[in-house]
Amino acid sequence: MRIQHALSYGAMALLGAFGLSITAPATAAAWEPTKPVEFVIPAGTGGGADQMARLIQGVVVKHNLMKQSLIPINKSGGAGAEGFLDVKGAKGEPHKIIITLSNTFTTPLATGVPFNWKELTPVAMLALDQFVLWVNAESPYKTAKEYLDAVKKAGPNKFKMGGTGSKQEDQIITVAIEKAAGVKFTYIPFKGGGDVATQLVGKHIDSSVNNPIEAVAQWRAGSLRALCVFDDTRMPYKEKVTTTMSWNDIPTCKEAGVPIDYVMLRGIFTTPGATKEQVDFYVNLFRKVRETPEWKDFMEKGAFNQSFMAGPDYVKWLGNAETLHYGLMKEAGFLAKP
Amino acid sequence: MEKKNESAGVAAKGISTRAAEIAVALMFFLVGGVVVFDSYRIGSGWSSDGPQAGYFPFYIGLIICISSLVTLGQSLFGAASRSDKVFVEWSQLKQVLSVLVPAALFIGGIQLIGIYIAATIYIAVFMVWLGNYSWLKGIVIGFAVSAVSFATFEIWFQVPLFKGALDPLRFLGY
Amino acid sequence: MFEDLNALFHGFSVALTPLNLLLMFVGVTLGVIIGVLPGLGGANGIAILLPLTFTMPPTSAIIMLSCIYWGALFGGAITSILFNIPGEPWSVATTFDGYPMAQAGRAGEALTGAFTSSFIGAFFAVVMITFLAPLVARFALQFGPPEFFAVYFLTFCSFIGMGKEPPFKIMAAMMLGFALAAVGIDTVTGQLRLIFGWYELMRGFDFLIAVIGLFGIGEILLSMEEGLTFSGKSAKIDPKIVIQTWKKLPQYWVTSLRSCLIGCWLGITPGGATPASFMSYGVAKRMSKDGAKFGTGQLEGVVAPETAAHAAGTSALLPMLALGIPGSPTAAVLLGGLLIWGLQPGPLLFIEQKDFVWGLIASMYLGNIAGLIIVITCVPLFAAILRIPFSIIAPVIIVICAIGAYTVHNAMLDIWFMLLFGVLGYVFKKLAYPLAPLVLALVLGDRAEDAFRQSMLMSQGDVRIFFSKGLVGGIMGLSLLLLFWPVMAKTLARMRSPKAA
């Protein structure tokens, strides 16, 4: 379960260095969009990717970062495959970008849809999204260990884990927990992260692995409890979110004895055959987006891991992530039957 | 809406209701069969944790097949089989096709030259051929509708509509 | 209670600035346009206009956006009544009686009835939000997968067995709806179903495309048979029709109240406005003394679905505000908006952002009044559309339908499907295959299946889960009661008058 953290932190350091020297290569960005850019979202309205894409759209408008407008379009069919196939099919049309989730890797593996991230042109990684193990605040479990012990004691299929979609990141993490802790959950797939959080508050399920942004409202209101974060290190945000806790106060699952480490890509791709100038334009655009206060605020609210990557680093990261997902999906038996 | 025509000589007047019933029932049977086939392929059983992906579609397809067979039987052998009702008279069918065929051409046109230009031409042609308006009026109204939709969708709501494979409006920069 | 009223009046003072009033009218007008255009729903409309509001203060922004939402709810009824094309999913049930009314030259009456009922439904829901928010919000949490399935089951049961068509044709049509709903990816297992390697089919058959085709295009084809006219174009256009209709409405107060309750219930538990409108129509048909005449142009048949749809649409905002749970896709987009303005939706919003919450609630009252004024004054204008000659309006409608079908998923293939559904609609209507069960199955089929299978996962395949708790058992009981109601009513009637036979 190792995701290349060293790599992503390395890239952050690299970015720091890069930030100083950014003035020099800026002249190379000769290309500019000549018409509105379609921003494909391979997920439904209201979800995590959708929120981020619409925030970016707003930030671009507000700070006038681009002459042409950025138009988000949801193409959520077939667990996002619709969006990917659309971008894949628009070869040579640079006015189209797509924001990705883990379904970049999982959907083609689980459904057999003919698509691979290598068929698109990678632009940049915007951030990495964390996963947290949540239980209802009224349940007696104060730590991940207590909870998993109870799950183990109850026997297989007695505890219900809710998540978004089938054979996607939430279920992958669930399977990983089962392997690591020697337990067995009943996994119940729902349509969206918001549904999952609600079901947990209503005690229809026992736990979830929601992203921070999906569950933060219920956490602050004291109806959910965060047990651990699926990462190597704790989240860096030290400002109090609830009355007593900050994101930083949530222990890692490793500390709790379940060494699982999984983060989700929030990255940007563009169409196949895009030139270097075109990719550079978008990379610069997203660099500027990252500097805005709205973006920083959004990152903090959702406790995102603010790694940024572009160019060969990003491609390398993607390659590793693909291998990782293939391994995880294969182990879990989620690969599509040929 | 339904025109009941009891007189004899159905074939001379139009397509008989019986023929239409049989055709539609056969179509339903075909759809049902396809659904059953694919559901069986992906697993139509009841596994330990509830129904499999194909469980519901399988029975849905089966019910479609059965009900279409009943309807088919009724129209072949039942009381309905001796009815000589007309489903659609030839003259009516001509009217219907005079809308349907241009509509299909219009959609084909969208595919090629995009929604705005296809709509202008379609509205103008429709008005001139079926409404006996002058070409001037047709083109003015067609153009007006396209211009309003362009303003509404492309400029105001920023919803890009289909510009067609040839994209003749490329010069507008949208 | 007193404290709430105080807060509400403070809210009015927040909402009643000239800027906010202006935004309210702009929002409602935009919303009506969005509602009229099929394919461009309230959720899209708000998502599209969201970025424009980033430069406004949050309260003004949400007032404008929520007014777009009210406008879209009002606007959906217009094309349903005039052209049999539902602008929004929740206006499908409005076509059942609204369109026959328009054909009979009573478009003005139907529109007035629809708008006024929408307003009443919304008003009822807002009053409930004002005074019962925390209590009602907790009720929403009671709903897990079994409860959702029970609600969908109830919707089907309230609707089934109503048609006069041959039973095997009803069955075939309904099952075709279910089969179409199953196309695409299966939520529970993630498997692709019924697409046969044709990846364009992955997104499934959207309900709106089927409806635009079956109802809208199908109707135009039927009209063509009769020659180049829309029936009902001779409609009188008289502003007095509004007053005359208002005089008729009070007699339907029972239907209104029942529809308000159904709407609020389904709005809060995120069942949504669409099932609410269907259920309300179905129940009204059963309960009304004119039930047998439903579908031929009864004003009551317009009142029931419109009241429920608007009540549901409005109360869907309650769980968003009180719990941070979006009760509808539109609410989900608004929720995203809150985050961008730096507001955290959820239980603490009422405490931390009093101005905002009460300003929004006050704007619900004012926005709906503004909406009613706008749409009611436009009734003669809308009705006048029917006077445009058929050979002009027909191609324009087909163009708008094509645009609508395209905007749902930005897919060219959907326009072809729309035409195909149009032909099906024409043939089905002539051969007495009912369209309503098909549409209902298409809109609720996959949701009902998901809920059923989620429940089965929870209970490890034990069907008794649907009767395990009071709430779910009660809804299921009610469903079965409705299902067998016709049989029971007959038996009862026979027992009462044994000699009649």
Short mmCIF file of C-alpha atoms in Angstrom, two decimals, chain C residues 89-487:
data_model
loop_
_atom_site.label_atom_id
_atom_site.label_comp_id
_atom_site.label_asym_id
_atom_site.label_seq_id
_atom_site.Cartn_x
_atom_site.Cartn_y
_atom_site.Cartn_z
CA PRO C 89 -38.93 15.98 -15.16
CA TRP C 90 -41.38 16.99 -12.45
CA SER C 91 -43.78 18.51 -14.98
CA VAL C 92 -44.46 15.21 -16.74
CA ALA C 93 -47.51 14.55 -14.58
CA THR C 94 -48.73 18.06 -15.38
CA THR C 95 -49.07 17.13 -19.04
CA PHE C 96 -51.64 14.41 -18.27
CA ASP C 97 -54.42 16.92 -17.69
CA GLY C 98 -52.79 20.21 -18.56
CA TYR C 99 -52.31 19.44 -22.24
CA PRO C 100 -55.88 18.15 -22.78
CA MET C 101 -57.06 21.39 -21.16
CA ALA C 102 -55.01 23.43 -23.59
CA GLN C 103 -56.38 21.40 -26.47
CA ALA C 104 -59.86 22.21 -25.29
CA GLY C 105 -59.02 25.91 -25.40
CA ARG C 106 -58.46 26.20 -21.66
CA ALA C 107 -54.70 26.87 -21.69
CA GLY C 108 -55.07 30.05 -19.67
CA GLU C 109 -57.00 28.25 -16.98
CA ALA C 110 -54.50 25.39 -16.85
CA LEU C 111 -51.52 27.76 -16.63
CA THR C 112 -53.13 29.84 -13.90
CA GLY C 113 -54.03 26.70 -12.00
CA ALA C 114 -50.51 25.35 -12.34
CA PHE C 115 -48.76 28.55 -11.27
CA THR C 116 -51.07 29.17 -8.36
CA SER C 117 -50.74 25.59 -7.12
CA SER C 118 -46.98 25.80 -7.43
CA PHE C 119 -47.06 28.91 -5.32
CA ILE C 120 -49.27 27.31 -2.68
CA GLY C 121 -47.05 24.24 -2.52
CA ALA C 122 -43.94 26.34 -2.15
CA PHE C 123 -45.53 28.59 0.44
CA PHE C 124 -46.58 25.63 2.53
CA ALA C 125 -43.06 24.24 2.37
CA VAL C 126 -41.46 27.56 3.32
CA VAL C 127 -43.72 27.93 6.34
CA MET C 128 -42.66 24.45 7.37
CA ILE C 129 -38.99 25.32 6.90
CA THR C 130 -39.44 28.45 8.97
CA PHE C 131 -40.92 26.80 12.00
CA LEU C 132 -40.10 23.12 11.93
CA ALA C 133 -36.67 22.95 10.32
CA PRO C 134 -34.67 21.13 13.02
CA LEU C 135 -37.47 18.72 13.81
CA VAL C 136 -38.19 17.83 10.22
CA ALA C 137 -34.53 17.55 9.35
CA ARG C 138 -34.14 14.79 11.86
CA PHE C 139 -36.95 12.90 10.16
CA ALA C 140 -34.93 12.92 6.94
CA LEU C 141 -32.20 10.95 8.66
CA GLN C 142 -34.58 8.06 9.24
CA PHE C 143 -34.36 7.21 5.55
CA GLY C 144 -31.96 4.44 4.59
CA PRO C 145 -32.08 2.20 1.51
CA PRO C 146 -35.09 0.10 2.66
CA GLU C 147 -37.10 3.24 3.32
CA PHE C 148 -36.17 4.67 -0.07
CA PHE C 149 -37.26 1.50 -1.76
CA ALA C 150 -40.54 1.63 0.13
CA VAL C 151 -41.11 5.20 -1.08
CA TYR C 152 -40.48 4.26 -4.70
CA PHE C 153 -42.70 1.23 -4.29
CA LEU C 154 -45.41 3.48 -2.92
CA THR C 155 -45.09 5.76 -5.96
CA PHE C 156 -45.53 2.79 -8.31
CA CYS C 157 -48.46 1.45 -6.32
CA SER C 158 -50.24 4.78 -6.27
CA PHE C 159 -49.94 4.88 -10.03
CA ILE C 160 -50.46 1.34 -11.14
CA GLY C 161 -53.81 -0.14 -12.13
CA MET C 162 -55.09 3.26 -13.15
CA GLY C 163 -55.08 2.92 -16.90
CA LYS C 164 -57.91 1.74 -19.07
CA GLU C 165 -55.52 0.28 -21.62
CA PRO C 166 -55.22 -3.49 -22.18
CA PRO C 167 -53.31 -4.90 -19.18
CA PHE C 168 -50.68 -6.66 -21.26
CA LYS C 169 -49.89 -3.45 -23.06
CA ILE C 170 -49.57 -1.57 -19.76
CA MET C 171 -47.22 -4.27 -18.57
CA ALA C 172 -45.14 -4.24 -21.75
CA ALA C 173 -44.83 -0.46 -21.69
CA MET C 174 -43.88 -0.32 -18.02
CA MET C 175 -41.31 -3.08 -18.38
CA LEU C 176 -39.84 -1.34 -21.42
CA GLY C 177 -39.33 1.66 -19.14
CA PHE C 178 -37.55 -0.52 -16.57
CA ALA C 179 -35.40 -2.11 -19.25
CA LEU C 180 -34.34 1.28 -20.60
CA ALA C 181 -33.56 2.44 -17.07
CA ALA C 182 -31.23 -0.54 -16.62
CA VAL C 183 -29.03 0.41 -19.58
CA GLY C 184 -25.60 1.67 -18.57
CA ILE C 185 -23.49 1.01 -15.52
CA ASP C 186 -24.95 -0.87 -12.58
CA THR C 187 -24.35 1.11 -9.38
CA VAL C 188 -24.12 -1.89 -7.12
CA THR C 189 -21.68 -4.09 -9.01
CA GLY C 190 -20.16 -1.57 -11.41
CA GLN C 191 -20.90 -3.87 -14.34
CA LEU C 192 -21.98 -2.53 -17.72
CA ARG C 193 -25.43 -3.70 -18.66
CA LEU C 194 -27.25 -3.95 -21.98
CA ILE C 195 -24.79 -1.91 -23.98
CA PHE C 196 -23.31 -4.68 -26.16
CA GLY C 197 -19.96 -3.00 -26.47
CA TRP C 198 -21.52 0.19 -27.77
CA TYR C 199 -19.88 2.63 -25.38
CA GLU C 200 -22.06 5.56 -26.42
CA LEU C 201 -24.87 3.79 -24.59
CA MET C 202 -22.94 3.89 -21.33
CA ARG C 203 -24.67 7.01 -20.12
CA GLY C 204 -27.99 5.21 -20.39
CA PHE C 205 -31.27 6.54 -21.64
CA ASP C 206 -31.98 9.80 -19.94
CA PHE C 207 -35.50 10.23 -18.87
CA LEU C 208 -35.74 13.71 -20.38
CA ILE C 209 -34.76 12.52 -23.84
CA ALA C 210 -37.41 9.82 -23.75
CA VAL C 211 -39.99 12.30 -22.53
CA ILE C 212 -39.15 15.00 -25.06
CA GLY C 213 -39.50 12.40 -27.80
CA LEU C 214 -42.48 10.40 -26.56
CA PHE C 215 -44.56 13.37 -25.55
CA GLY C 216 -43.30 16.32 -27.57
CA ILE C 217 -42.31 14.90 -30.95
CA GLY C 218 -44.98 12.20 -30.73
CA GLU C 219 -47.61 14.87 -30.24
CA ILE C 220 -46.43 16.86 -33.24
CA LEU C 221 -46.66 13.75 -35.41
CA LEU C 222 -50.17 13.09 -34.16
CA SER C 223 -51.11 16.70 -34.84
CA MET C 224 -49.87 16.33 -38.39
CA GLU C 225 -52.43 13.64 -39.08
CA GLU C 226 -55.15 16.11 -38.32
CA GLY C 227 -53.70 18.60 -40.73
CA LEU C 228 -51.47 21.53 -40.00
CA THR C 229 -52.97 22.72 -36.72
CA PHE C 230 -52.63 22.51 -33.01
CA SER C 231 -56.06 22.05 -31.53
CA GLY C 232 -56.95 24.73 -29.04
CA LYS C 233 -55.42 27.56 -30.94
CA SER C 234 -58.73 29.37 -30.85
CA ALA C 235 -58.26 29.79 -27.10
CA LYS C 236 -59.68 32.97 -25.69
CA ILE C 237 -56.98 35.14 -24.29
CA ASP C 238 -58.53 37.13 -21.57
CA PRO C 239 -56.81 38.42 -18.45
CA LYS C 240 -60.01 37.73 -16.54
CA ILE C 241 -59.31 34.01 -16.88
CA VAL C 242 -56.92 34.35 -13.94
CA ILE C 243 -59.63 35.60 -11.61
CA GLN C 244 -62.10 33.03 -12.89
CA THR C 245 -59.64 30.22 -12.25
CA TRP C 246 -58.84 31.51 -8.79
CA LYS C 247 -62.53 31.32 -7.97
CA LYS C 248 -62.54 27.63 -8.94
CA LEU C 249 -59.40 26.64 -7.05
CA PRO C 250 -60.65 26.70 -3.44
CA GLN C 251 -62.88 23.68 -4.06
CA TYR C 252 -59.74 21.58 -4.49
CA TRP C 253 -58.37 22.42 -1.07
CA VAL C 254 -58.24 18.79 0.06
CA THR C 255 -56.18 17.82 -2.97
CA SER C 256 -53.95 20.83 -2.40
CA LEU C 257 -53.32 20.02 1.22
CA ARG C 258 -52.65 16.36 0.47
CA SER C 259 -50.29 17.30 -2.33
CA CYS C 260 -48.46 19.76 -0.06
CA LEU C 261 -47.90 17.00 2.47
CA ILE C 262 -46.75 14.48 -0.13
CA GLY C 263 -44.46 17.10 -1.64
CA CYS C 264 -42.88 18.13 1.66
CA TRP C 265 -42.37 14.55 2.67
CA LEU C 266 -40.61 13.56 -0.53
CA GLY C 267 -38.65 16.80 -0.63
CA ILE C 268 -37.17 16.33 2.80
CA THR C 269 -36.30 12.67 2.39
CA PRO C 270 -34.42 13.16 -0.82
CA GLY C 271 -37.02 11.40 -2.94
CA GLY C 272 -37.38 14.48 -5.06
CA ALA C 273 -39.95 16.50 -6.89
CA THR C 274 -40.46 13.99 -9.72
CA PRO C 275 -41.78 11.08 -7.66
CA ALA C 276 -43.74 13.59 -5.59
CA SER C 277 -45.60 14.87 -8.64
CA PHE C 278 -46.39 11.36 -9.88
CA MET C 279 -47.49 10.12 -6.49
CA SER C 280 -49.64 13.15 -5.87
CA TYR C 281 -51.32 12.78 -9.25
CA GLY C 282 -51.93 9.08 -8.69
CA VAL C 283 -53.37 9.56 -5.22
CA ALA C 284 -55.53 12.49 -6.35
CA LYS C 285 -56.96 10.37 -9.14
CA ARG C 286 -57.92 7.66 -6.71
CA MET C 287 -59.35 9.94 -4.07
CA SER C 288 -61.14 12.48 -6.23
CA LYS C 289 -64.80 12.05 -7.04
CA ASP C 290 -63.92 13.04 -10.60
CA GLY C 291 -61.09 10.50 -10.65
CA ALA C 292 -62.47 8.70 -13.67
CA LYS C 293 -62.26 11.89 -15.70
CA PHE C 294 -58.60 12.48 -14.94
CA GLY C 295 -56.55 12.64 -18.09
CA THR C 296 -59.26 14.38 -20.06
CA GLY C 297 -58.51 17.89 -18.85
CA GLN C 298 -59.37 18.22 -15.16
CA LEU C 299 -58.08 21.28 -13.34
CA GLU C 300 -57.60 19.10 -10.27
CA GLY C 301 -55.20 16.93 -12.28
CA VAL C 302 -53.01 19.99 -12.78
CA VAL C 303 -53.30 21.19 -9.21
CA ALA C 304 -52.15 17.91 -7.64
CA PRO C 305 -48.77 17.36 -9.37
CA GLU C 306 -47.83 21.05 -9.48
CA THR C 307 -48.49 21.62 -5.79
CA ALA C 308 -46.50 18.55 -4.84
CA ALA C 309 -43.61 19.27 -7.18
CA HIS C 310 -43.13 22.78 -5.93
CA ALA C 311 -43.56 21.78 -2.29
CA ALA C 312 -40.94 19.08 -2.80
CA GLY C 313 -38.59 21.36 -4.69
CA THR C 314 -38.74 23.92 -1.92
CA SER C 315 -38.49 21.58 1.03
CA ALA C 316 -35.50 19.89 -0.63
CA LEU C 317 -33.54 22.95 0.48
CA LEU C 318 -34.26 22.19 4.11
CA PRO C 319 -31.96 19.21 4.57
CA MET C 320 -29.29 21.20 2.74
CA LEU C 321 -29.50 24.06 5.18
CA ALA C 322 -30.11 22.07 8.32
CA LEU C 323 -27.93 19.02 7.70
CA GLY C 324 -25.68 19.90 4.78
CA ILE C 325 -27.35 17.14 2.75
CA PRO C 326 -28.54 18.12 -0.68
CA GLY C 327 -32.15 17.00 -1.18
CA SER C 328 -31.95 17.43 -4.95
CA PRO C 329 -29.30 17.90 -7.64
CA THR C 330 -30.05 21.61 -7.65
CA ALA C 331 -29.55 21.78 -3.93
CA ALA C 332 -26.24 19.95 -4.42
CA VAL C 333 -25.01 22.67 -6.73
CA LEU C 334 -26.17 25.38 -4.35
CA LEU C 335 -24.28 23.54 -1.65
CA GLY C 336 -21.13 23.83 -3.74
CA GLY C 337 -21.86 27.52 -4.01
CA LEU C 338 -22.01 27.90 -0.24
CA LEU C 339 -18.55 26.40 0.05
CA ILE C 340 -17.12 28.79 -2.49
CA TRP C 341 -18.58 31.81 -0.71
CA GLY C 342 -16.81 30.59 2.38
CA LEU C 343 -19.92 29.32 4.14
CA GLN C 344 -19.99 25.87 5.59
CA PRO C 345 -23.38 24.24 5.06
CA GLY C 346 -24.56 21.97 7.80
CA PRO C 347 -26.14 21.98 11.18
CA LEU C 348 -24.08 24.94 12.36
CA LEU C 349 -25.19 27.24 9.57
CA PHE C 350 -28.30 28.30 11.48
CA ILE C 351 -26.13 29.38 14.40
CA GLU C 352 -23.07 30.80 12.67
CA GLN C 353 -24.70 32.50 9.69
CA LYS C 354 -28.01 33.80 10.96
CA ASP C 355 -28.20 36.67 8.47
CA PHE C 356 -27.57 34.38 5.60
CA VAL C 357 -30.03 31.65 6.58
CA TRP C 358 -32.89 33.92 7.49
CA GLY C 359 -32.20 36.15 4.51
CA LEU C 360 -32.50 33.06 2.34
CA ILE C 361 -35.68 31.91 4.03
CA ALA C 362 -37.18 35.39 3.71
CA SER C 363 -36.20 35.36 0.06
CA MET C 364 -38.08 32.11 -0.36
CA TYR C 365 -41.27 33.93 0.61
CA LEU C 366 -40.49 36.99 -1.47
CA GLY C 367 -39.03 35.09 -4.42
CA ASN C 368 -42.11 32.94 -4.73
CA ILE C 369 -44.38 35.97 -4.59
CA ALA C 370 -42.22 37.66 -7.22
CA GLY C 371 -42.35 34.49 -9.30
CA LEU C 372 -46.11 34.23 -9.07
CA ILE C 373 -46.55 37.86 -10.10
CA ILE C 374 -44.26 37.42 -13.09
CA VAL C 375 -45.74 34.21 -14.40
CA ILE C 376 -49.37 35.12 -13.76
CA THR C 377 -49.07 38.40 -15.62
CA CYS C 378 -47.56 36.46 -18.49
CA VAL C 379 -50.36 33.90 -18.72
CA PRO C 380 -52.09 35.63 -21.65
CA LEU C 381 -48.72 35.95 -23.36
CA PHE C 382 -47.93 32.24 -22.95
CA ALA C 383 -51.39 31.25 -24.08
CA ALA C 384 -50.97 33.47 -27.14
CA ILE C 385 -48.08 31.25 -28.28
CA LEU C 386 -50.72 28.74 -29.34
CA ARG C 387 -52.00 31.26 -31.86
CA ILE C 388 -48.77 31.15 -33.85
CA PRO C 389 -49.45 29.14 -37.01
CA PHE C 390 -48.50 25.50 -36.78
CA SER C 391 -46.14 25.58 -39.71
CA ILE C 392 -44.00 28.13 -37.87
CA ILE C 393 -44.22 26.80 -34.35
CA ALA C 394 -43.77 23.10 -35.23
CA PRO C 395 -40.24 23.40 -36.67
CA VAL C 396 -39.31 25.78 -33.86
CA ILE C 397 -40.51 23.23 -31.31
CA ILE C 398 -38.54 20.48 -33.02
CA VAL C 399 -35.43 22.69 -32.98
CA ILE C 400 -35.92 23.46 -29.28
CA CYS C 401 -36.47 19.77 -28.54
CA ALA C 402 -33.27 18.90 -30.40
CA ILE C 403 -31.35 21.52 -28.44
CA GLY C 404 -32.90 20.22 -25.24
CA ALA C 405 -32.02 16.62 -26.02
CA TYR C 406 -28.45 17.67 -26.80
CA THR C 407 -27.92 19.74 -23.65
CA VAL C 408 -28.87 16.90 -21.31
CA HIS C 409 -25.59 15.09 -21.93
CA ASN C 410 -23.95 17.10 -24.72
CA ALA C 411 -24.39 14.08 -26.92
CA MET C 412 -25.35 14.07 -30.57
CA LEU C 413 -26.66 10.52 -30.34
CA ASP C 414 -29.33 11.65 -27.90
CA ILE C 415 -30.97 13.78 -30.61
CA TRP C 416 -31.39 10.67 -32.74
CA PHE C 417 -32.83 8.81 -29.77
CA MET C 418 -35.25 11.68 -29.26
CA LEU C 419 -36.54 11.24 -32.81
CA LEU C 420 -36.80 7.48 -32.31
CA PHE C 421 -38.79 8.01 -29.12
CA GLY C 422 -40.96 10.43 -31.07
CA VAL C 423 -41.92 7.72 -33.54
CA LEU C 424 -42.49 5.30 -30.66
CA GLY C 425 -44.68 7.87 -28.91
CA TYR C 426 -46.79 8.26 -32.03
CA VAL C 427 -47.21 4.53 -32.59
CA PHE C 428 -47.80 3.73 -28.91
CA LYS C 429 -50.45 6.37 -28.53
CA LYS C 430 -52.35 5.08 -31.56
CA LEU C 431 -52.14 1.46 -30.39
CA ALA C 432 -53.15 2.24 -26.79
CA TYR C 433 -49.79 1.47 -25.21
CA PRO C 434 -49.78 3.85 -22.22
CA LEU C 435 -46.85 6.27 -21.93
CA ALA C 436 -47.18 7.22 -18.27
CA PRO C 437 -46.09 3.87 -16.78
CA LEU C 438 -43.19 3.73 -19.22
CA VAL C 439 -41.97 7.15 -18.14
CA LEU C 440 -42.48 6.45 -14.46
CA ALA C 441 -40.52 3.21 -14.72
CA LEU C 442 -37.76 4.95 -16.63
CA VAL C 443 -37.38 7.71 -14.05
CA LEU C 444 -37.62 5.59 -10.93
CA GLY C 445 -36.54 2.18 -12.19
CA ASP C 446 -32.84 2.34 -11.53
CA ARG C 447 -33.24 4.22 -8.26
CA ALA C 448 -35.73 1.64 -7.03
CA GLU C 449 -33.42 -1.17 -8.09
CA ASP C 450 -30.41 0.44 -6.39
CA ALA C 451 -32.36 0.94 -3.17
CA PHE C 452 -33.64 -2.63 -3.28
CA ARG C 453 -30.21 -4.11 -3.82
CA GLN C 454 -28.56 -1.87 -1.22
CA SER C 455 -31.19 -3.11 1.21
CA MET C 456 -30.46 -6.69 0.22
CA LEU C 457 -26.76 -6.11 0.88
CA MET C 458 -27.60 -4.71 4.28
CA SER C 459 -29.78 -7.64 5.23
CA GLN C 460 -27.64 -10.24 3.45
CA GLY C 461 -30.46 -11.16 1.15
CA ASP C 462 -33.28 -11.19 3.66
CA VAL C 463 -36.44 -9.64 2.20
CA ARG C 464 -37.96 -9.19 5.63
CA ILE C 465 -35.89 -6.03 6.02
CA PHE C 466 -38.76 -4.19 4.33
CA PHE C 467 -41.05 -4.93 7.24
CA SER C 468 -38.47 -4.85 10.00
CA LYS C 469 -39.04 -1.34 11.31
CA GLY C 470 -42.10 0.81 11.88
CA LEU C 471 -41.38 3.41 9.25
CA VAL C 472 -40.46 1.14 6.36
CA GLY C 473 -43.17 -1.35 7.29
CA GLY C 474 -45.76 1.43 7.42
CA ILE C 475 -44.87 2.74 3.97
CA MET C 476 -44.87 -0.76 2.52
CA GLY C 477 -48.26 -1.44 4.14
CA LEU C 478 -49.64 1.76 2.67
CA SER C 479 -48.29 0.76 -0.73
CA LEU C 480 -49.97 -2.62 -0.62
CA LEU C 481 -53.19 -0.96 0.52
CA LEU C 482 -53.06 1.36 -2.49
CA LEU C 483 -52.20 -1.51 -4.79
CA PHE C 484 -55.23 -3.52 -3.79
CA TRP C 485 -57.48 -0.52 -3.30
CA PRO C 486 -59.49 -1.02 -6.52
CA VAL C 487 -60.25 -4.62 -5.58
#
